[in-house]
Short mmCIF file of C-alpha atoms and ligand atoms in Angstrom, two decimals:
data_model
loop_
_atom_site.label_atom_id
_atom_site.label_comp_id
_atom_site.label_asym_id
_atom_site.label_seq_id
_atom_site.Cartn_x
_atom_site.Cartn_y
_atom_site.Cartn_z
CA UNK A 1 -51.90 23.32 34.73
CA UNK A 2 -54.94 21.29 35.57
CA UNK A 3 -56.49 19.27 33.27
CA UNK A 4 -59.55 21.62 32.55
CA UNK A 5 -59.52 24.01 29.18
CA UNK A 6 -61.17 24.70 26.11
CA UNK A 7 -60.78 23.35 23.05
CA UNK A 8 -62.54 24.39 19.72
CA UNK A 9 -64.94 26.66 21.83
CA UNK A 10 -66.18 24.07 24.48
CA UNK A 11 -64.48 22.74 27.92
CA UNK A 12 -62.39 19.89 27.96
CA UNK A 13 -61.56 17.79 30.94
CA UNK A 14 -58.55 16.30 29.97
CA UNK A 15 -59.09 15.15 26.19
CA UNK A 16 -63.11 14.65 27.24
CA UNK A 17 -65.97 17.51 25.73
CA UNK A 18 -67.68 18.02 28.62
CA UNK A 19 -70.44 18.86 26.57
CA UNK A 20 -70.77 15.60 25.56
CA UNK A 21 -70.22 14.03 29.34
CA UNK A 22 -73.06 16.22 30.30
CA UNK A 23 -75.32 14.76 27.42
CA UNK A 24 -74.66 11.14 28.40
CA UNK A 25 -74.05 11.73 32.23
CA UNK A 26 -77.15 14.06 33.19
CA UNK A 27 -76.18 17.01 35.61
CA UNK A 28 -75.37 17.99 38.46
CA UNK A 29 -72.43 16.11 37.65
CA UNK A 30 -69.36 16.12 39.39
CA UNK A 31 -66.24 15.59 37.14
CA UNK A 32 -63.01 14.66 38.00
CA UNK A 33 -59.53 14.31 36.13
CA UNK A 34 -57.24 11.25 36.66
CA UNK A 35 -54.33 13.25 35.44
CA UNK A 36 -54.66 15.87 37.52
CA UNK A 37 -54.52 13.87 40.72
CA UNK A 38 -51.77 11.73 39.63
CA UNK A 39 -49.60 14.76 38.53
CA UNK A 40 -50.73 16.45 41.86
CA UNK A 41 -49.37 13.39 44.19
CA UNK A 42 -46.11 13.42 41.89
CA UNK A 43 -45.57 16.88 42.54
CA UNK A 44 -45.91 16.61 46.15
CA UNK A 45 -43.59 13.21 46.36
CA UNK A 46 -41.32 14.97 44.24
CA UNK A 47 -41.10 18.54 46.47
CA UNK A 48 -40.18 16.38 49.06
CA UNK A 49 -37.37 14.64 47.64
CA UNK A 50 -35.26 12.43 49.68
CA UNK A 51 -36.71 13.52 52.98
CA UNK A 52 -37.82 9.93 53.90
CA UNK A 53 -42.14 10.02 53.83
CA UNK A 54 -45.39 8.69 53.29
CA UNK A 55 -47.95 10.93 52.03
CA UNK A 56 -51.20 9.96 53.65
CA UNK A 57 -54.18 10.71 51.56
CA UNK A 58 -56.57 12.50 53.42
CA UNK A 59 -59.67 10.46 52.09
CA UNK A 60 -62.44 12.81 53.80
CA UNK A 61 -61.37 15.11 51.02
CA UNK A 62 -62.86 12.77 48.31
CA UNK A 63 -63.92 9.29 49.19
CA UNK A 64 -64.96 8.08 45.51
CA UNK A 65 -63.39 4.56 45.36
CA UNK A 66 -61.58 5.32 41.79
CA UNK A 67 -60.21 7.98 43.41
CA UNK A 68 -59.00 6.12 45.77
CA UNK A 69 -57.17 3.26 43.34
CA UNK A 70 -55.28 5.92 41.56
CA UNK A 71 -53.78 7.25 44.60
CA UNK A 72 -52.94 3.14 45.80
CA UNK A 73 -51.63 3.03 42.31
CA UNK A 74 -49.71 5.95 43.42
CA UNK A 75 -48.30 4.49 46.71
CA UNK A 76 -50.20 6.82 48.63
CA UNK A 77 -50.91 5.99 52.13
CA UNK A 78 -54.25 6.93 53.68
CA UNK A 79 -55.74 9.25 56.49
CA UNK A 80 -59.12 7.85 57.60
CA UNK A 81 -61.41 9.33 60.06
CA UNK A 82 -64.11 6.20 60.23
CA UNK A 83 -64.35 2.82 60.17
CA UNK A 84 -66.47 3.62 56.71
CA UNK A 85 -63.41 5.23 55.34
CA UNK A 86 -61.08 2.11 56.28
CA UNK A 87 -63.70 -0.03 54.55
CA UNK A 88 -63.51 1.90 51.51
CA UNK A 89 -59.57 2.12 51.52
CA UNK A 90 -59.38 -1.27 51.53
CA UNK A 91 -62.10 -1.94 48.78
CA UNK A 92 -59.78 0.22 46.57
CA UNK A 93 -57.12 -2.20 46.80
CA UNK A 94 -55.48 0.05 49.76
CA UNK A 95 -53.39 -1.45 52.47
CA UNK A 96 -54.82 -0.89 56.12
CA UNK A 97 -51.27 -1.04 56.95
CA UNK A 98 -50.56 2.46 55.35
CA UNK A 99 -53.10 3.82 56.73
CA UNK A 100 -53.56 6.45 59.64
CA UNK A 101 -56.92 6.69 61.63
CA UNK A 102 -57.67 10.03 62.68
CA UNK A 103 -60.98 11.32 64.50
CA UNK A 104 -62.47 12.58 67.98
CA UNK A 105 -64.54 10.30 68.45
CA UNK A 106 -64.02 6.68 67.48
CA UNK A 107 -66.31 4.28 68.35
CA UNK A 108 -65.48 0.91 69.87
CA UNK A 109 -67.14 -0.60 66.60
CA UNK A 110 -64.15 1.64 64.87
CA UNK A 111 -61.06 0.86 67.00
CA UNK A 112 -62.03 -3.06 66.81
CA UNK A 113 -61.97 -2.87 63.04
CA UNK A 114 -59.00 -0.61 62.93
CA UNK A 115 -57.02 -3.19 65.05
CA UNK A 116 -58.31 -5.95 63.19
CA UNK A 117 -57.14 -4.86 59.96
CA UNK A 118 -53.60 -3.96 61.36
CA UNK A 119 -53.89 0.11 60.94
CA UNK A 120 -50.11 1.53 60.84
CA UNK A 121 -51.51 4.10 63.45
CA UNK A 122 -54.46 5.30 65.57
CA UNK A 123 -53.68 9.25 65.96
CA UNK A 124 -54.87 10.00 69.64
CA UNK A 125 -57.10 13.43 70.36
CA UNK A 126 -57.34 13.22 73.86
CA UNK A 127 -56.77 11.07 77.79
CA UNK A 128 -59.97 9.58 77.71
CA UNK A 129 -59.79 8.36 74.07
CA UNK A 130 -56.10 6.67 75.00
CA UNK A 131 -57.46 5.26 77.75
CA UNK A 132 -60.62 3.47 75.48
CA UNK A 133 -58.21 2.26 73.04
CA UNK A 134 -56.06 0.92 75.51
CA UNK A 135 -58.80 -1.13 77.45
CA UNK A 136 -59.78 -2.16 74.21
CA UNK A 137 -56.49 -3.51 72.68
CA UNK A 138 -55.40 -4.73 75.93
CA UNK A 139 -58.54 -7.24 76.60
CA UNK A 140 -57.24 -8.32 72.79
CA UNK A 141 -53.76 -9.35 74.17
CA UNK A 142 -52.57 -6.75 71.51
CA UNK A 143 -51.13 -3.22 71.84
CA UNK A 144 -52.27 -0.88 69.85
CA UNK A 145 -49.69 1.42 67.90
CA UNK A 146 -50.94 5.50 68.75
CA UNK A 147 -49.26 9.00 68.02
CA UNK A 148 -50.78 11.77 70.20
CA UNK A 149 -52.07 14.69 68.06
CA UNK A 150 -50.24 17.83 69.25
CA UNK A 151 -52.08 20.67 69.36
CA UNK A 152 -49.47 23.38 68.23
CA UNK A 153 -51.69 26.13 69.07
CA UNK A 154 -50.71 28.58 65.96
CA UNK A 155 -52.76 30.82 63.95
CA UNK A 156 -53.31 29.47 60.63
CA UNK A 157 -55.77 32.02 59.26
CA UNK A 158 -57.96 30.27 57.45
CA UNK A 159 -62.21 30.07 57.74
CA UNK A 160 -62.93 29.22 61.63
CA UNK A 161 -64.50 26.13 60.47
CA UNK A 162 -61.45 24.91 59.12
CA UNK A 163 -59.13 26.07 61.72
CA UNK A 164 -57.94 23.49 64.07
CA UNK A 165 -54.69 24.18 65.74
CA UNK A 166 -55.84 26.48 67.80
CA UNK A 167 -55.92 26.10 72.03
CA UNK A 168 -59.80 26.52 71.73
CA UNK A 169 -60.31 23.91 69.22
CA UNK A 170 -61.75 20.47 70.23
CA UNK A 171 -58.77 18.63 68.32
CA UNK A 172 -55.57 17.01 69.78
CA UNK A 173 -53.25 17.45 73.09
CA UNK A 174 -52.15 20.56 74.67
CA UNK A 175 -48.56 21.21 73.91
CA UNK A 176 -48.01 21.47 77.72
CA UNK A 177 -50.07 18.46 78.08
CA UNK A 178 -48.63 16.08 75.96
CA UNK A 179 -45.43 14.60 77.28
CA UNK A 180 -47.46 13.64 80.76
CA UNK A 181 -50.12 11.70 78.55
CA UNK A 182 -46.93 10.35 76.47
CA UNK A 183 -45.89 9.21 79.83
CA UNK A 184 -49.19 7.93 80.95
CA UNK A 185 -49.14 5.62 77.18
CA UNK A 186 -45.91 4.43 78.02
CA UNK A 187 -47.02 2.41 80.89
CA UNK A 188 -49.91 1.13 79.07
CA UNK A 189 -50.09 -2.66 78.30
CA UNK A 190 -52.28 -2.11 75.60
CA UNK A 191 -50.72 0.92 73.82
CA UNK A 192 -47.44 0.90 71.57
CA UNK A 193 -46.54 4.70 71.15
CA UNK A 194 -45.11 5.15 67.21
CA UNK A 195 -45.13 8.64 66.40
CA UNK A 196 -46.46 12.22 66.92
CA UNK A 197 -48.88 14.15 65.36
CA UNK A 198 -50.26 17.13 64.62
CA UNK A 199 -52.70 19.14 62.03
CA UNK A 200 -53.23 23.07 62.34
CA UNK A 201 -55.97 23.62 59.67
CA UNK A 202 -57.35 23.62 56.30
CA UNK A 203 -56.63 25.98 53.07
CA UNK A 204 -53.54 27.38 54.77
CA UNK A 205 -51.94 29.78 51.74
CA UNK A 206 -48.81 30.72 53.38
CA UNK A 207 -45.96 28.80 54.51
CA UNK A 208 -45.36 30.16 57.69
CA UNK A 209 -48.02 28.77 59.98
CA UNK A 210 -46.65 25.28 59.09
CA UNK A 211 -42.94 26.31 60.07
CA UNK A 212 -44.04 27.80 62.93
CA UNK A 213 -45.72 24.57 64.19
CA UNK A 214 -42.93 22.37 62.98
CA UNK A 215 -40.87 24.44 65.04
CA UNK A 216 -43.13 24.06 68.40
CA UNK A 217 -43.19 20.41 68.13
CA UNK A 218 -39.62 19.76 67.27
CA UNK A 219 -38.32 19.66 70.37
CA UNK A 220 -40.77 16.99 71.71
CA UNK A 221 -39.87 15.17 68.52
CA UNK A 222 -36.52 14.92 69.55
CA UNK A 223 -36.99 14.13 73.16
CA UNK A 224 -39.62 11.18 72.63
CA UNK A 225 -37.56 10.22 69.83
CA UNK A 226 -35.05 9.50 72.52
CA UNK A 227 -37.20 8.26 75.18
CA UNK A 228 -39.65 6.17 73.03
CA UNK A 229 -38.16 5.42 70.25
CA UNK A 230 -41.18 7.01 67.92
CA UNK A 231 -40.40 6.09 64.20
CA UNK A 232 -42.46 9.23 62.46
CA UNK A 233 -43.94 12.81 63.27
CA UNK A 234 -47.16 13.42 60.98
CA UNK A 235 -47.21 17.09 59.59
CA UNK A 236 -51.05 16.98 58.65
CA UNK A 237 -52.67 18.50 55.66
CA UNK A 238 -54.44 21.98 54.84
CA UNK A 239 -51.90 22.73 52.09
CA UNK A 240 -54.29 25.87 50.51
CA UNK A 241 -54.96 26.03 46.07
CA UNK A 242 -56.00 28.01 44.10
CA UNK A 243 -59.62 29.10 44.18
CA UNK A 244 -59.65 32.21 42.51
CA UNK A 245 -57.92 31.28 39.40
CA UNK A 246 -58.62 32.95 35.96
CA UNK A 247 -59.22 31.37 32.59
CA UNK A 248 -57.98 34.73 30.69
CA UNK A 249 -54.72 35.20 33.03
CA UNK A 250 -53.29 34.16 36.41
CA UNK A 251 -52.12 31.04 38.15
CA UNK A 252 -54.27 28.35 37.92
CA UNK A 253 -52.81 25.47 40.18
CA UNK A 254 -51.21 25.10 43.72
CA UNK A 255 -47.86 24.09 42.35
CA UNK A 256 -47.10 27.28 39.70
CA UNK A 257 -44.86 30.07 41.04
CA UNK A 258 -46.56 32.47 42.56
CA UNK A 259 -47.16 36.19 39.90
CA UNK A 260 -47.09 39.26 41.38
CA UNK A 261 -50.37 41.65 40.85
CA UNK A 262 -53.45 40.54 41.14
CA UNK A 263 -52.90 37.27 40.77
CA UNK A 264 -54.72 34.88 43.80
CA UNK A 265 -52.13 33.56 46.60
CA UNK A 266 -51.66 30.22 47.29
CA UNK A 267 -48.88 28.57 48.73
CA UNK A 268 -46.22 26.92 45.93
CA UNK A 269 -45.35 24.08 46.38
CA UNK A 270 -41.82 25.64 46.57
CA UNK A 271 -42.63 27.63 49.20
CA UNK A 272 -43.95 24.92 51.45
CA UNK A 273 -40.54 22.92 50.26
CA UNK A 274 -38.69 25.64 51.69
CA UNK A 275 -40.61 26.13 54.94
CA UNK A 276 -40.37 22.87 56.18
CA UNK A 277 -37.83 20.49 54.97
CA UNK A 278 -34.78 21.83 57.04
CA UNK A 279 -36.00 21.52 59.95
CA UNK A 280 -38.27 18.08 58.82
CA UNK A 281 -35.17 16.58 57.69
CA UNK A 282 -33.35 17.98 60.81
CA UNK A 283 -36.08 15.74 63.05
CA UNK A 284 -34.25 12.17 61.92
CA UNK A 285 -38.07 10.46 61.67
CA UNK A 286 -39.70 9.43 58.92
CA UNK A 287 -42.16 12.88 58.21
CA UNK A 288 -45.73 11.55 57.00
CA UNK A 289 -48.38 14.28 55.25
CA UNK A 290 -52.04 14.07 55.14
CA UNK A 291 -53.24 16.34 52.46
CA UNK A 292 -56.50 16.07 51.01
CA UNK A 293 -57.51 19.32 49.18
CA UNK A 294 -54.07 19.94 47.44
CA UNK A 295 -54.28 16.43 45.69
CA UNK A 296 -58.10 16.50 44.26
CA UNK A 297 -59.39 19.91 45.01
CA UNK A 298 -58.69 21.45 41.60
CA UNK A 299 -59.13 17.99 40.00
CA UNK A 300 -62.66 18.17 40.05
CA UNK A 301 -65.59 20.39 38.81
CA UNK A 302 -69.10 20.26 39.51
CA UNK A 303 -71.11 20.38 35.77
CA UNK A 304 -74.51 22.17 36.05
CA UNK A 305 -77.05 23.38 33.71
CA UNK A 306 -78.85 26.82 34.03
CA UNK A 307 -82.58 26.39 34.69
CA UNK A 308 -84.05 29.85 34.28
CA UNK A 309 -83.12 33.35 34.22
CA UNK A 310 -84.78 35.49 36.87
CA UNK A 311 -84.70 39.29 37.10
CA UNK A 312 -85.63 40.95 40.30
CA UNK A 313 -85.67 44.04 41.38
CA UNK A 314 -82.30 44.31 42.47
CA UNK A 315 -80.68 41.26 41.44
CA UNK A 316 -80.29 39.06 38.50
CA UNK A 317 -80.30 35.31 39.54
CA UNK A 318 -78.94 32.58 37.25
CA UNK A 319 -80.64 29.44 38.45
CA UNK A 320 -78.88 26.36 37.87
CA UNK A 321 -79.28 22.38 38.24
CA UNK A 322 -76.94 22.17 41.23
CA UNK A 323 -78.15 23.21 45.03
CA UNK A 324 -75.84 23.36 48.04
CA UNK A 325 -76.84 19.64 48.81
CA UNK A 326 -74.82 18.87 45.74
CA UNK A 327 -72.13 21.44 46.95
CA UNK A 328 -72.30 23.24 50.06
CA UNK A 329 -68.82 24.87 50.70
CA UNK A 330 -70.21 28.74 49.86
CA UNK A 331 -73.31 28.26 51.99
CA UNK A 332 -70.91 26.63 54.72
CA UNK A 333 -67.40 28.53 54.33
CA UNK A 334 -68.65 31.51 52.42
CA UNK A 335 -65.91 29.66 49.72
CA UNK A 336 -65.23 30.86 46.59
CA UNK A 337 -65.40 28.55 43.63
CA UNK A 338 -64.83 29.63 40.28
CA UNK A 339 -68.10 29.45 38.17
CA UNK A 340 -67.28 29.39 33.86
CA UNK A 341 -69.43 28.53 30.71
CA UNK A 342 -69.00 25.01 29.19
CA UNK A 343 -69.53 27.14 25.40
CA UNK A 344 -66.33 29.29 25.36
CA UNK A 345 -68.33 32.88 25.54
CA UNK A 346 -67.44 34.25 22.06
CA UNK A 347 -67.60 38.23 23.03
CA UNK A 348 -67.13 39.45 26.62
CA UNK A 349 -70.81 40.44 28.15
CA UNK A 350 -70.16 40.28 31.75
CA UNK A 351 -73.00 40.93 34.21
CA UNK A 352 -72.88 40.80 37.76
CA UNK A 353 -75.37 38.06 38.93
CA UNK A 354 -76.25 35.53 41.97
CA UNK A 355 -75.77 32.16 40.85
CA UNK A 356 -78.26 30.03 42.84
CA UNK A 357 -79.44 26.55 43.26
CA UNK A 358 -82.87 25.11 43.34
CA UNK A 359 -82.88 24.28 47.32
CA UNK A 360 -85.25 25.76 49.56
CA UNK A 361 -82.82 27.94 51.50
CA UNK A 362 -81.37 31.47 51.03
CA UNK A 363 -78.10 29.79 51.61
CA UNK A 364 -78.26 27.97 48.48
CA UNK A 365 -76.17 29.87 46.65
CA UNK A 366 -72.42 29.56 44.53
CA UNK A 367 -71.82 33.11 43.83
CA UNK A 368 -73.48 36.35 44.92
CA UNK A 369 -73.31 39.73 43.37
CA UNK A 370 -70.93 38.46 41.20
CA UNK A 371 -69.49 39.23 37.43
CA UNK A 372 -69.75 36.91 35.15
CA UNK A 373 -69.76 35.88 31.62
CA UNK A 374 -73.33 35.98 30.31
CA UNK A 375 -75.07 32.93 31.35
CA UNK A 376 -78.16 31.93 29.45
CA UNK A 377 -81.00 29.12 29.95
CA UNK A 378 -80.28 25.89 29.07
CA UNK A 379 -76.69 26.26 28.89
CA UNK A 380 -74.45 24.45 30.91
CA UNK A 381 -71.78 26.07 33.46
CA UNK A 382 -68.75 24.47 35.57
CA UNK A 383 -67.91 25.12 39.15
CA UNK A 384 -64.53 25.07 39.41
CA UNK A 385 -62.32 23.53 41.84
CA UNK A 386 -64.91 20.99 43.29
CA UNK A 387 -63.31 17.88 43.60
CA UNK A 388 -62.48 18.55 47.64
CA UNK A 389 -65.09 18.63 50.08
CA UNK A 390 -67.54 18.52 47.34
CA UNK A 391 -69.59 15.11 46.50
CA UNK A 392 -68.34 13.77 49.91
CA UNK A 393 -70.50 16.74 51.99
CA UNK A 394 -73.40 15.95 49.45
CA UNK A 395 -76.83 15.11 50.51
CA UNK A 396 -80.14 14.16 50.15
CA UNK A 397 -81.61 17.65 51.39
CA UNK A 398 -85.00 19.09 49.61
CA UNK A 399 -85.02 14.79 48.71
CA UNK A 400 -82.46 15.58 45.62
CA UNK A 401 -80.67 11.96 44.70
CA UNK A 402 -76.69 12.41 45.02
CA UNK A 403 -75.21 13.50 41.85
CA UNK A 404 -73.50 11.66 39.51
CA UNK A 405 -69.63 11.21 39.78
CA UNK A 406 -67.20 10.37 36.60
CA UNK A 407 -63.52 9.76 36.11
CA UNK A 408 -61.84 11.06 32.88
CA UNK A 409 -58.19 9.84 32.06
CA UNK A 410 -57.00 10.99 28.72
CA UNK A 411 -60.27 10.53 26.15
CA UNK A 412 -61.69 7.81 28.72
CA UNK A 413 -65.09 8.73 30.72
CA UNK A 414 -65.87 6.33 33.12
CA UNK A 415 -69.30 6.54 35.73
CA UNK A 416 -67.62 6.14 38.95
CA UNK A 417 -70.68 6.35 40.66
CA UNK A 418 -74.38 6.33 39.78
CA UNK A 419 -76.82 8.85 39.71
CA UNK A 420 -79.48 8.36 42.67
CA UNK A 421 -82.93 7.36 42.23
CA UNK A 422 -86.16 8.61 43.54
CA UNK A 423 -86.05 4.66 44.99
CA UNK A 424 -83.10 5.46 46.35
CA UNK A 425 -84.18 8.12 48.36
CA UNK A 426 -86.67 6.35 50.50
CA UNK A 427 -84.48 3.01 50.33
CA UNK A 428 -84.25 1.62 53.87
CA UNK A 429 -87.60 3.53 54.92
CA UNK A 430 -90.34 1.46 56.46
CA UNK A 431 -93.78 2.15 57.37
CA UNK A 432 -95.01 2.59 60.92
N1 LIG B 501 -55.56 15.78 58.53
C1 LIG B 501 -56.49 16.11 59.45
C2 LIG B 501 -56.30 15.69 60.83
C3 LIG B 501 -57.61 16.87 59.08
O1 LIG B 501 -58.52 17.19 59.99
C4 LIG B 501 -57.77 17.27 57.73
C5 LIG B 501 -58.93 18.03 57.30
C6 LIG B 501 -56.77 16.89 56.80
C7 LIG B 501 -55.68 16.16 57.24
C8 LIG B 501 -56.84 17.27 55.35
O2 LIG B 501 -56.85 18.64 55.19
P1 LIG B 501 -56.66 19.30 53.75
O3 LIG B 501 -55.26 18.94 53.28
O4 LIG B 501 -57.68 18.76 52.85
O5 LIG B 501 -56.81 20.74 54.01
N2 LIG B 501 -64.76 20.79 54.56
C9 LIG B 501 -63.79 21.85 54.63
C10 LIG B 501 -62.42 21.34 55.00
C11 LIG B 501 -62.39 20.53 56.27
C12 LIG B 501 -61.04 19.97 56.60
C13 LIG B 501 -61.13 19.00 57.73
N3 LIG B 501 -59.88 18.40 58.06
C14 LIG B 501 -63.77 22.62 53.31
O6 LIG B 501 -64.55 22.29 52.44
O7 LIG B 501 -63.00 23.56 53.16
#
């Protein structure tokens, strides 16, 4: 169960009244439990047994430095996409040496640092990019370690945005591609091939996409394995939760068996266990994971206060504190995020509303023509499941300062990073 319930008629994250939070804290205010994201990464570790592994935190999903210590404090490896994420790794105490570095387009700036700090892998998305790295390594004396990402070409069904093992997508190697190019790195003086990888999408709920991909890279596993000695295959992330949870009834985590009824769908952790491992374990290399969403996204709400009521003609909108800047998954993915009172509603007056933010846009939205608990002005509200994709997609838009982030661990709130000013926002501005 995550870490977020009520207690004596107001919401608790972990032992912390987020009542109180809110008073000290200001909102918007994203919120995130420490429990939850150690007990998350346990899980995981634990699923996976004896299979020998590295999960690799995939820090796009929530870059917050303090989130980033309790996963080092974890063991957790990392999978960066910039050279700004490798910076902030390693001012959380993480080793660059655990650390994968992902991305279509890294600069020269990027690779430099990356080699510099002695990455454990660059994971390769196409020819031209091998052929960059190489140059650049080689003219270093050094050879740079790679995996080519594998582009399984399965259907993982979730949002098209966040689909990317797909033929048509812009990321990684064409499975008929890919042992030419391994060929091609082999000969390279700057290039030291480690391992393969691949990545098929984000939110995935059921197991099967991920078996099916295992299954179309195996064999290449086992022939470079052979010919190149590659130490690991990476697996990726996109391990769906649960969104559509309910405070009254149904599953409320990733990791709980799954109920029949009506109950939302996400994969168990079980499940995934089952999928993959025989055949992972099958592979003889050391299997690494990049998940992002499955370790924080339920860790973390954003806290918001209603504004003002307004009737229309055909609507009700509850205006709140937050605007997409702040959050912008339902404007972007159409996503659903759970949206509950901070004051545990005593009776049950629903109403079907639009929950809306105060940004310019008709986009700027968390929940449309949906039922709800009364909501009334003044009061505050959490949107649930925030702690993935959330703050780190923030911005400035309508000139709104970044939200406020904190940590909670047992009764302990702790500002993990400041509320923007209005000097903020113009910071770095000059005149003409
Ligand atoms: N590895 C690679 C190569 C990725 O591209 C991603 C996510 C991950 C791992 C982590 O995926 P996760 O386990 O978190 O699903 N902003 C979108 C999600 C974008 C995912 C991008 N890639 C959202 O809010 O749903």
């Amino acid at each position: 169960m995550h870490a977020f319930h009520y207690r004596n008629g107001r919401l608790h994250c972990e032992e912390a009244d987020l009542v109180q939070v809110a008073e000290t804290h200001g909102t918007p205010l994203y919120v995130y439990s420490a429990r939850t994201v150690r007990d998350h990464y346990r899980r995981l570790d634990q699923a996976l047994g004896d299979l020998d592994h590295l999960i690799c935190y995939a820090v796009k999903a929530n870059s917050n430095r303090a989130i980033l210590r309790l996963l080092v404090e974890q063991g957790a490896g990392f999978d960066i996409v910039s050279g700004g994420e490798l910076y902030r790794v390693i001012a959380a105490g993480g080793d660059p040496a655990r650390c994968t570095f992902a991305g279509v387009g890294k600069s020269r700036e990027e690779i430099e640092y990356a080699l510099a700090e002695g990455v454990f892998c660059f994971n390769v998305e196409s020819e031209a990019e091998l052929d960059y790295i190489n140059r650049i390594a080689a003219a270093k004396g050094v050879r740079a370690p790679i995996a080519l990402r594998v582009n399984p070409d399965v259907e993982a069904g979730a949002h098209k945005y966040v689909s990317t093992g797909r033929s048509e997508n812009k990321f990684g190697i064409a499975l008929d591609r890919v042992a030419a190019v391994y060929e091609a790195a082999a000969r390279m003086s700057g290039i030291r091939i480690r391992g393969v990888q691949m990545h098929i999408g984000s939110q995935i709920t059921d197991a099967q996409p991920f078996a099916d991909a295992i299954a179309k890279v195996a064999p290449l596993v086992r022939a470079f394995r052979e010919r190149y000695a590659i130490e690991f295959l990476s697996i990726g992330g996109g391990m769906g939760i649960v969104y559509e949870s309910s405070f009254e009834s149904g599953r409320r985590d990733w990791w709980e068996p799954s109920t029949s009824g009506e109950a939302p769908h996400a994969l168990t952790i079980d499940e995934y266990a089952a999928a993959t491992l025989p055949a992972l374990r099958a592979l003889g290399v050391r299997i690494l994971l990049e998940p992002g969403r499955l370790l924080v996204g339920n860790a973390g709400i954003l806290l918001t206060r209603v504004r003002y009521l307004k009737q229309a003609e055909q609507k009700k909108f509850v205006i709140v504190d937050a605007g997409m800047n702040d959050l912008i998954r339902p404007a972007l993915y159409q996503s659903y995020h759970e949206i509950v009172p901070v004051i545990e509603p005593a009776g049950s007056n629903r109403e079907r509303v639009d929950v809306v933010g105060p940004v310019c846009e008709s986009g700027d939205f968390f929940a449309q023509d949906r039922e709800l608990t009364e909501l009334h002005e003044g009061e505050l509200a959490a949107i649930m499941s925030a702690g993935a994709y959330g703050f780190v997609m923030a911005s400035n838009y309508n000139s709104r300062p970044l939200p406020a982030e904190v940590l909670v661990d047992g009764a302990r709130v702790g500002l993990v990073r400041e509320r923007q000013t209005y000097a903020d926002l113009v910071r770095g501005e000059h005149d003409f």
